[in-house]
Amino acid sequence: MITLVGLGNMKILNANLPGILIIEPSVYSDERGFFLESWNKRVFDKIAGRSINFCQDNHSQSFQNVLRGLHYQYKNPQCKLVRVVKGSVLDVVVDIRKTSLTFGKHFKILLSEKNQKQLWIPEGFAHGFLTLSEKVDFLYKADKYYDPSDEECILWNDPYLNINWELNGKNPNVSLKDSDGKLFKEAKVFK
């Protein structure tokens, strides 16, 4: 179920996992190009119901059929605001909050340079994406610093999660680290 809420110059949509928000910024286009406000602290503080202080911006570039994830930090969980500025991805989040009614469920969405959608991912979710276009530039803001010693990874093709990555019989290009991810039933989850 998705409900629409208006806030400033952005539309906020609730996903089927509590806490996950789809953000559609207003895009002002003309023959010269476009302008959009991708982040506004006052708006995001209202969305999150608390003060959000991003401390790190990340930019990854991937080629077609690259699958990254499902990642999260366990001891110092991060909130993330993600978006695609070039290309398109199938973005997936998994609820890993043991006490949640949607524990073990996932949500997926197309994020692209064309639709300009962003995804707000609070603590308690694993995150990954599959690149759909020839080249993808993926940006995300995080409210805690990346800590490689704290990073966890759930196997992208875990049978319990049963995520349809829409691969159409292709094998994705996955890093060694991601191909060694844990099964969901063995992963550290949030209480």
PDB file of C-alpha atoms in Angstrom:
ATOM      1  CA  MET A   1       0.000   0.000   0.000  1.00  0.00           C
ATOM      2  CA  ILE A   2       1.305   3.400  -0.950  1.00  0.00           C
ATOM      3  CA  THR A   3      -0.086   6.647   0.362  1.00  0.00           C
ATOM      4  CA  LEU A   4       0.833  10.089  -0.854  1.00  0.00           C
ATOM      5  CA  VAL A   5       1.869  12.882   1.467  1.00  0.00           C
ATOM      6  CA  GLY A   6       2.916  16.320   0.253  1.00  0.00           C
ATOM      7  CA  LEU A   7       5.811  18.072   1.981  1.00  0.00           C
ATOM      8  CA  GLY A   8       7.354  21.213   0.554  1.00  0.00           C
ATOM      9  CA  ASN A   9       8.516  20.632  -2.996  1.00  0.00           C
ATOM     10  CA  MET A  10       8.616  16.859  -2.609  1.00  0.00           C
ATOM     11  CA  LYS A  11       6.151  13.998  -2.681  1.00  0.00           C
ATOM     12  CA  ILE A  12       6.674  11.389   0.002  1.00  0.00           C
ATOM     13  CA  LEU A  13       5.348   7.864  -0.574  1.00  0.00           C
ATOM     14  CA  ASN A  14       5.226   5.129   2.046  1.00  0.00           C
ATOM     15  CA  ALA A  15       6.561   1.782   0.840  1.00  0.00           C
ATOM     16  CA  ASN A  16       5.209  -1.586   1.974  1.00  0.00           C
ATOM     17  CA  LEU A  17       7.912  -1.735   4.684  1.00  0.00           C
ATOM     18  CA  PRO A  18       7.380   0.666   7.604  1.00  0.00           C
ATOM     19  CA  GLY A  19      10.075   3.339   7.621  1.00  0.00           C
ATOM     20  CA  ILE A  20      11.052   3.042   3.962  1.00  0.00           C
ATOM     21  CA  LEU A  21      10.063   6.176   2.041  1.00  0.00           C
ATOM     22  CA  ILE A  22      10.053   6.958  -1.667  1.00  0.00           C
ATOM     23  CA  ILE A  23      10.843  10.598  -2.296  1.00  0.00           C
ATOM     24  CA  GLU A  24       9.848  12.302  -5.534  1.00  0.00           C
ATOM     25  CA  PRO A  25      11.401  15.760  -5.720  1.00  0.00           C
ATOM     26  CA  SER A  26       9.810  18.455  -7.845  1.00  0.00           C
ATOM     27  CA  VAL A  27      11.789  18.731 -11.065  1.00  0.00           C
ATOM     28  CA  TYR A  28      11.809  22.059 -12.902  1.00  0.00           C
ATOM     29  CA  SER A  29      12.683  21.487 -16.559  1.00  0.00           C
ATOM     30  CA  ASP A  30      13.029  23.692 -19.603  1.00  0.00           C
ATOM     31  CA  GLU A  31      15.046  23.750 -22.816  1.00  0.00           C
ATOM     32  CA  ARG A  32      18.253  24.369 -20.798  1.00  0.00           C
ATOM     33  CA  GLY A  33      17.943  21.267 -18.606  1.00  0.00           C
ATOM     34  CA  PHE A  34      16.473  20.809 -15.132  1.00  0.00           C
ATOM     35  CA  PHE A  35      16.768  21.780 -11.477  1.00  0.00           C
ATOM     36  CA  LEU A  36      15.717  19.805  -8.407  1.00  0.00           C
ATOM     37  CA  GLU A  37      16.310  20.001  -4.694  1.00  0.00           C
ATOM     38  CA  SER A  38      17.770  16.605  -3.768  1.00  0.00           C
ATOM     39  CA  TRP A  39      18.068  17.203  -0.029  1.00  0.00           C
ATOM     40  CA  ASN A  40      16.745  19.703   2.486  1.00  0.00           C
ATOM     41  CA  LYS A  41      17.521  19.223   6.177  1.00  0.00           C
ATOM     42  CA  ARG A  42      14.250  20.741   7.424  1.00  0.00           C
ATOM     43  CA  VAL A  43      12.210  18.458   5.165  1.00  0.00           C
ATOM     44  CA  PHE A  44      14.148  15.321   6.062  1.00  0.00           C
ATOM     45  CA  ASP A  45      14.006  16.062   9.775  1.00  0.00           C
ATOM     46  CA  LYS A  46      10.201  16.175   9.424  1.00  0.00           C
ATOM     47  CA  ILE A  47      10.178  12.977   7.364  1.00  0.00           C
ATOM     48  CA  ALA A  48      12.357  11.089   9.851  1.00  0.00           C
ATOM     49  CA  GLY A  49      10.766  12.607  12.952  1.00  0.00           C
ATOM     50  CA  ARG A  50      14.232  13.442  14.282  1.00  0.00           C
ATOM     51  CA  SER A  51      17.308  15.414  13.367  1.00  0.00           C
ATOM     52  CA  ILE A  52      19.227  13.836  10.493  1.00  0.00           C
ATOM     53  CA  ASN A  53      22.900  14.733  10.247  1.00  0.00           C
ATOM     54  CA  PHE A  54      24.528  13.185   7.221  1.00  0.00           C
ATOM     55  CA  CYS A  55      28.298  12.855   7.618  1.00  0.00           C
ATOM     56  CA  GLN A  56      29.290  11.008   4.470  1.00  0.00           C
ATOM     57  CA  ASP A  57      28.350  11.182   0.780  1.00  0.00           C
ATOM     58  CA  ASN A  58      29.215   8.187  -1.408  1.00  0.00           C
ATOM     59  CA  HIS A  59      29.283   7.770  -5.175  1.00  0.00           C
ATOM     60  CA  SER A  60      29.593   4.385  -6.840  1.00  0.00           C
ATOM     61  CA  GLN A  61      29.820   3.694 -10.536  1.00  0.00           C
ATOM     62  CA  SER A  62      28.886   0.299 -11.920  1.00  0.00           C
ATOM     63  CA  PHE A  63      28.439  -1.258 -15.315  1.00  0.00           C
ATOM     64  CA  GLN A  64      25.412  -3.226 -16.494  1.00  0.00           C
ATOM     65  CA  ASN A  65      24.336  -6.350 -14.579  1.00  0.00           C
ATOM     66  CA  VAL A  66      26.385  -5.566 -11.462  1.00  0.00           C
ATOM     67  CA  LEU A  67      24.667  -6.586  -8.240  1.00  0.00           C
ATOM     68  CA  ARG A  68      25.817  -4.958  -4.998  1.00  0.00           C
ATOM     69  CA  GLY A  69      24.472  -6.059  -1.629  1.00  0.00           C
ATOM     70  CA  LEU A  70      22.680  -6.846   0.553  1.00  0.00           C
ATOM     71  CA  HIS A  71      24.723  -4.647   2.929  1.00  0.00           C
ATOM     72  CA  TYR A  72      24.258  -3.112   6.357  1.00  0.00           C
ATOM     73  CA  GLN A  73      26.233  -2.148   9.453  1.00  0.00           C
ATOM     74  CA  TYR A  74      25.259  -3.966  12.622  1.00  0.00           C
ATOM     75  CA  LYS A  75      26.916  -2.105  15.550  1.00  0.00           C
ATOM     76  CA  ASN A  76      26.657   1.351  13.985  1.00  0.00           C
ATOM     77  CA  PRO A  77      23.671   1.095  11.639  1.00  0.00           C
ATOM     78  CA  GLN A  78      23.402   3.764   8.985  1.00  0.00           C
ATOM     79  CA  CYS A  79      20.431   5.687   7.677  1.00  0.00           C
ATOM     80  CA  LYS A  80      20.794   6.281   3.937  1.00  0.00           C
ATOM     81  CA  LEU A  81      19.262   8.483   1.299  1.00  0.00           C
ATOM     82  CA  VAL A  82      19.968   6.901  -2.094  1.00  0.00           C
ATOM     83  CA  ARG A  83      19.448   7.976  -5.697  1.00  0.00           C
ATOM     84  CA  VAL A  84      20.649   7.356  -9.237  1.00  0.00           C
ATOM     85  CA  VAL A  85      22.065  10.270 -11.256  1.00  0.00           C
ATOM     86  CA  LYS A  86      23.000   8.266 -14.376  1.00  0.00           C
ATOM     87  CA  GLY A  87      21.344   5.080 -15.598  1.00  0.00           C
ATOM     88  CA  SER A  88      18.907   2.876 -13.711  1.00  0.00           C
ATOM     89  CA  VAL A  89      18.882   0.232 -10.978  1.00  0.00           C
ATOM     90  CA  LEU A  90      16.527  -2.190  -9.330  1.00  0.00           C
ATOM     91  CA  ASP A  91      16.936  -1.135  -5.702  1.00  0.00           C
ATOM     92  CA  VAL A  92      16.088  -3.592  -2.908  1.00  0.00           C
ATOM     93  CA  VAL A  93      15.773  -3.234   0.863  1.00  0.00           C
ATOM     94  CA  VAL A  94      15.148  -6.068   3.336  1.00  0.00           C
ATOM     95  CA  ASP A  95      13.656  -5.600   6.804  1.00  0.00           C
ATOM     96  CA  ILE A  96      16.088  -7.136   9.317  1.00  0.00           C
ATOM     97  CA  ARG A  97      14.331  -5.881  12.476  1.00  0.00           C
ATOM     98  CA  LYS A  98      13.377  -9.064  14.329  1.00  0.00           C
ATOM     99  CA  THR A  99      10.459  -7.437  16.177  1.00  0.00           C
ATOM    100  CA  SER A 100       8.989  -5.920  13.003  1.00  0.00           C
ATOM    101  CA  LEU A 101       5.790  -7.299  11.490  1.00  0.00           C
ATOM    102  CA  THR A 102       7.589  -7.196   8.121  1.00  0.00           C
ATOM    103  CA  PHE A 103      10.774  -8.972   9.315  1.00  0.00           C
ATOM    104  CA  GLY A 104      12.356 -10.831   6.385  1.00  0.00           C
ATOM    105  CA  LYS A 105      10.196  -9.044   3.805  1.00  0.00           C
ATOM    106  CA  HIS A 106      11.655  -6.925   1.042  1.00  0.00           C
ATOM    107  CA  PHE A 107      10.752  -3.915  -1.056  1.00  0.00           C
ATOM    108  CA  LYS A 108      12.079  -3.160  -4.516  1.00  0.00           C
ATOM    109  CA  ILE A 109      11.838  -0.128  -6.755  1.00  0.00           C
ATOM    110  CA  LEU A 110      13.248   1.207  -9.997  1.00  0.00           C
ATOM    111  CA  LEU A 111      15.499   4.207  -9.358  1.00  0.00           C
ATOM    112  CA  SER A 112      16.720   6.059 -12.417  1.00  0.00           C
ATOM    113  CA  GLU A 113      18.021   9.327 -13.782  1.00  0.00           C
ATOM    114  CA  LYS A 114      14.710   9.564 -15.614  1.00  0.00           C
ATOM    115  CA  ASN A 115      12.295   9.180 -12.673  1.00  0.00           C
ATOM    116  CA  GLN A 116      14.576  11.078 -10.196  1.00  0.00           C
ATOM    117  CA  LYS A 117      13.147   9.076  -7.279  1.00  0.00           C
ATOM    118  CA  GLN A 118      15.105   8.735  -4.057  1.00  0.00           C
ATOM    119  CA  LEU A 119      14.814   6.151  -1.323  1.00  0.00           C
ATOM    120  CA  TRP A 120      15.052   6.844   2.422  1.00  0.00           C
ATOM    121  CA  ILE A 121      16.404   3.781   4.238  1.00  0.00           C
ATOM    122  CA  PRO A 122      16.525   4.046   8.053  1.00  0.00           C
ATOM    123  CA  GLU A 123      18.419   1.735  10.401  1.00  0.00           C
ATOM    124  CA  GLY A 124      17.310  -1.886  10.465  1.00  0.00           C
ATOM    125  CA  PHE A 125      17.375  -2.644   6.753  1.00  0.00           C
ATOM    126  CA  ALA A 126      19.829  -4.396   4.447  1.00  0.00           C
ATOM    127  CA  HIS A 127      20.282  -2.720   1.065  1.00  0.00           C
ATOM    128  CA  GLY A 128      21.379  -3.714  -2.422  1.00  0.00           C
ATOM    129  CA  PHE A 129      20.859  -2.924  -6.079  1.00  0.00           C
ATOM    130  CA  LEU A 130      21.173  -4.410  -9.560  1.00  0.00           C
ATOM    131  CA  THR A 131      22.308  -2.157 -12.398  1.00  0.00           C
ATOM    132  CA  LEU A 132      19.972  -2.201 -15.389  1.00  0.00           C
ATOM    133  CA  SER A 133      21.693   0.248 -17.740  1.00  0.00           C
ATOM    134  CA  GLU A 134      25.082   0.256 -19.445  1.00  0.00           C
ATOM    135  CA  LYS A 135      26.569   2.509 -16.751  1.00  0.00           C
ATOM    136  CA  VAL A 136      25.166   3.663 -13.417  1.00  0.00           C
ATOM    137  CA  ASP A 137      26.215   6.490 -11.117  1.00  0.00           C
ATOM    138  CA  PHE A 138      24.654   5.822  -7.714  1.00  0.00           C
ATOM    139  CA  LEU A 139      24.801   8.403  -4.896  1.00  0.00           C
ATOM    140  CA  TYR A 140      23.944   8.033  -1.257  1.00  0.00           C
ATOM    141  CA  LYS A 141      24.166  10.021   1.917  1.00  0.00           C
ATOM    142  CA  ALA A 142      24.824   8.259   5.228  1.00  0.00           C
ATOM    143  CA  ASP A 143      24.332   9.482   8.778  1.00  0.00           C
ATOM    144  CA  LYS A 144      27.192   7.360  10.176  1.00  0.00           C
ATOM    145  CA  TYR A 145      30.656   6.758   8.782  1.00  0.00           C
ATOM    146  CA  TYR A 146      31.327   3.587   6.841  1.00  0.00           C
ATOM    147  CA  ASP A 147      33.126   1.039   9.024  1.00  0.00           C
ATOM    148  CA  PRO A 148      34.432  -1.968   7.055  1.00  0.00           C
ATOM    149  CA  SER A 149      34.903  -3.931  10.301  1.00  0.00           C
ATOM    150  CA  ASP A 150      31.176  -3.534  11.020  1.00  0.00           C
ATOM    151  CA  GLU A 151      29.817  -4.310   7.555  1.00  0.00           C
ATOM    152  CA  GLU A 152      27.533  -7.296   7.192  1.00  0.00           C
ATOM    153  CA  CYS A 153      26.263  -8.874   3.997  1.00  0.00           C
ATOM    154  CA  ILE A 154      23.262 -11.110   3.385  1.00  0.00           C
ATOM    155  CA  LEU A 155      23.481 -13.318   0.325  1.00  0.00           C
ATOM    156  CA  TRP A 156      21.672 -11.590  -2.540  1.00  0.00           C
ATOM    157  CA  ASN A 157      20.021 -14.832  -3.713  1.00  0.00           C
ATOM    158  CA  ASP A 158      19.047 -16.172  -0.281  1.00  0.00           C
ATOM    159  CA  PRO A 159      16.267 -18.754  -0.799  1.00  0.00           C
ATOM    160  CA  TYR A 160      14.277 -17.597   2.245  1.00  0.00           C
ATOM    161  CA  LEU A 161      14.139 -13.982   1.033  1.00  0.00           C
ATOM    162  CA  ASN A 162      13.223 -15.164  -2.485  1.00  0.00           C
ATOM    163  CA  ILE A 163      13.943 -11.799  -4.112  1.00  0.00           C
ATOM    164  CA  ASN A 164      13.112 -11.674  -7.809  1.00  0.00           C
ATOM    165  CA  TRP A 165      15.995  -9.591  -9.138  1.00  0.00           C
ATOM    166  CA  GLU A 166      14.445  -9.792 -12.613  1.00  0.00           C
ATOM    167  CA  LEU A 167      17.652 -11.229 -14.075  1.00  0.00           C
ATOM    168  CA  ASN A 168      15.869 -13.132 -16.855  1.00  0.00           C
ATOM    169  CA  GLY A 169      18.236 -16.099 -16.593  1.00  0.00           C
ATOM    170  CA  LYS A 170      21.439 -14.016 -16.527  1.00  0.00           C
ATOM    171  CA  ASN A 171      24.032 -14.345 -13.786  1.00  0.00           C
ATOM    172  CA  PRO A 172      24.841 -10.983 -12.184  1.00  0.00           C
ATOM    173  CA  ASN A 173      28.364  -9.668 -11.739  1.00  0.00           C
ATOM    174  CA  VAL A 174      28.850  -9.954  -7.958  1.00  0.00           C
ATOM    175  CA  SER A 175      31.964  -9.165  -5.907  1.00  0.00           C
ATOM    176  CA  LEU A 176      33.713 -11.952  -4.011  1.00  0.00           C
ATOM    177  CA  LYS A 177      32.688 -10.285  -0.734  1.00  0.00           C
ATOM    178  CA  ASP A 178      29.015 -10.241  -1.767  1.00  0.00           C
ATOM    179  CA  SER A 179      29.069 -13.789  -3.114  1.00  0.00           C
ATOM    180  CA  ASP A 180      30.287 -14.854   0.359  1.00  0.00           C
ATOM    181  CA  GLY A 181      27.334 -13.191   2.095  1.00  0.00           C
ATOM    182  CA  LYS A 182      25.509 -14.994   4.894  1.00  0.00           C
ATOM    183  CA  LEU A 183      22.189 -16.725   4.570  1.00  0.00           C
ATOM    184  CA  PHE A 184      19.378 -14.676   6.094  1.00  0.00           C
ATOM    185  CA  LYS A 185      18.777 -17.229   8.875  1.00  0.00           C
ATOM    186  CA  GLU A 186      22.473 -16.934   9.897  1.00  0.00           C
ATOM    187  CA  ALA A 187      22.744 -13.133   9.624  1.00  0.00           C
ATOM    188  CA  LYS A 188      22.904 -10.750  12.547  1.00  0.00           C
ATOM    189  CA  VAL A 189      19.530  -9.026  12.834  1.00  0.00           C
ATOM    190  CA  PHE A 190      18.254  -6.092  14.853  1.00  0.00           C
ATOM    191  CA  LYS A 191      16.046  -6.735  17.897  1.00  0.00           C
TER     192      LYS A 191
END
